Amino acid sequence: ASALGKASMLQDLERGVPTEVDYINGYVCRAARAAGVQAPYCAAVVDIVKSIEAGQRTANIYNLALFPAIV
């Protein structure tokens, strides 16, 4: 049943309302920065979601290509 569900952030994007990305992934980015470490995947999530909210991108599977490569 859970495979049929949608994440609340995706539902927000589809409805065109602001997401909670700053409170979730943004928090992780800020905490990582304060600890002196990087969180590139969380930063990518924030950037991608913000660009979708701004109408610069659409929510689709192709956004996965925007994530940094695993080294």
XYZ file of C-alpha atoms in Angstrom:
71
model
C 0.000 0.000 0.000
C 2.806 2.442 0.784
C 4.199 2.037 -2.731
C 1.079 3.779 -3.998
C 1.450 6.752 -1.657
C 3.092 10.066 -2.419
C 5.450 11.965 -0.200
C 3.907 15.087 1.292
C 6.558 17.253 -0.366
C 5.619 15.870 -3.793
C 1.962 16.524 -3.023
C 2.872 20.128 -2.146
C 4.800 20.534 -5.403
C 1.906 19.124 -7.416
C -0.512 21.539 -5.709
C 1.854 24.463 -6.236
C 2.185 25.265 -2.540
C 5.446 25.875 -0.641
C 7.099 22.751 0.709
C 8.758 22.074 4.029
C 12.153 21.524 2.339
C 13.830 24.288 4.377
C 12.685 22.675 7.621
C 13.780 19.169 6.665
C 16.680 19.038 4.209
C 17.622 22.662 4.810
C 18.007 21.912 8.508
C 20.323 19.000 7.742
C 22.429 21.256 5.495
C 22.698 23.923 8.204
C 23.561 21.371 10.895
C 26.185 19.758 8.659
C 27.735 23.144 7.875
C 27.857 23.976 11.605
C 29.612 20.656 12.246
C 32.123 21.305 9.472
C 30.914 18.548 7.168
C 29.226 18.521 3.798
C 25.768 17.225 2.948
C 25.759 17.352 -0.866
C 22.661 15.217 -1.351
C 20.582 17.266 1.070
C 21.852 20.430 -0.647
C 20.833 18.975 -4.027
C 17.341 18.201 -2.694
C 16.965 21.789 -1.460
C 18.201 23.244 -4.766
C 15.999 20.992 -6.905
C 12.848 21.506 -4.824
C 13.398 25.273 -4.703
C 13.806 25.377 -8.494
C 10.553 23.403 -8.900
C 8.773 25.783 -6.513
C 10.092 28.726 -8.577
C 8.748 27.190 -11.798
C 12.239 26.643 -13.263
C 11.869 22.848 -13.291
C 9.087 20.317 -13.154
C 8.850 17.459 -10.688
C 9.952 14.404 -12.628
C 12.307 11.433 -12.499
C 14.907 13.203 -14.662
C 15.841 15.432 -11.725
C 17.745 12.455 -10.314
C 20.500 13.230 -12.840
C 21.098 16.496 -10.949
C 22.434 14.726 -7.864
C 26.207 14.599 -7.381
C 27.907 11.395 -8.468
C 28.955 9.041 -5.695
C 32.740 9.066 -5.484
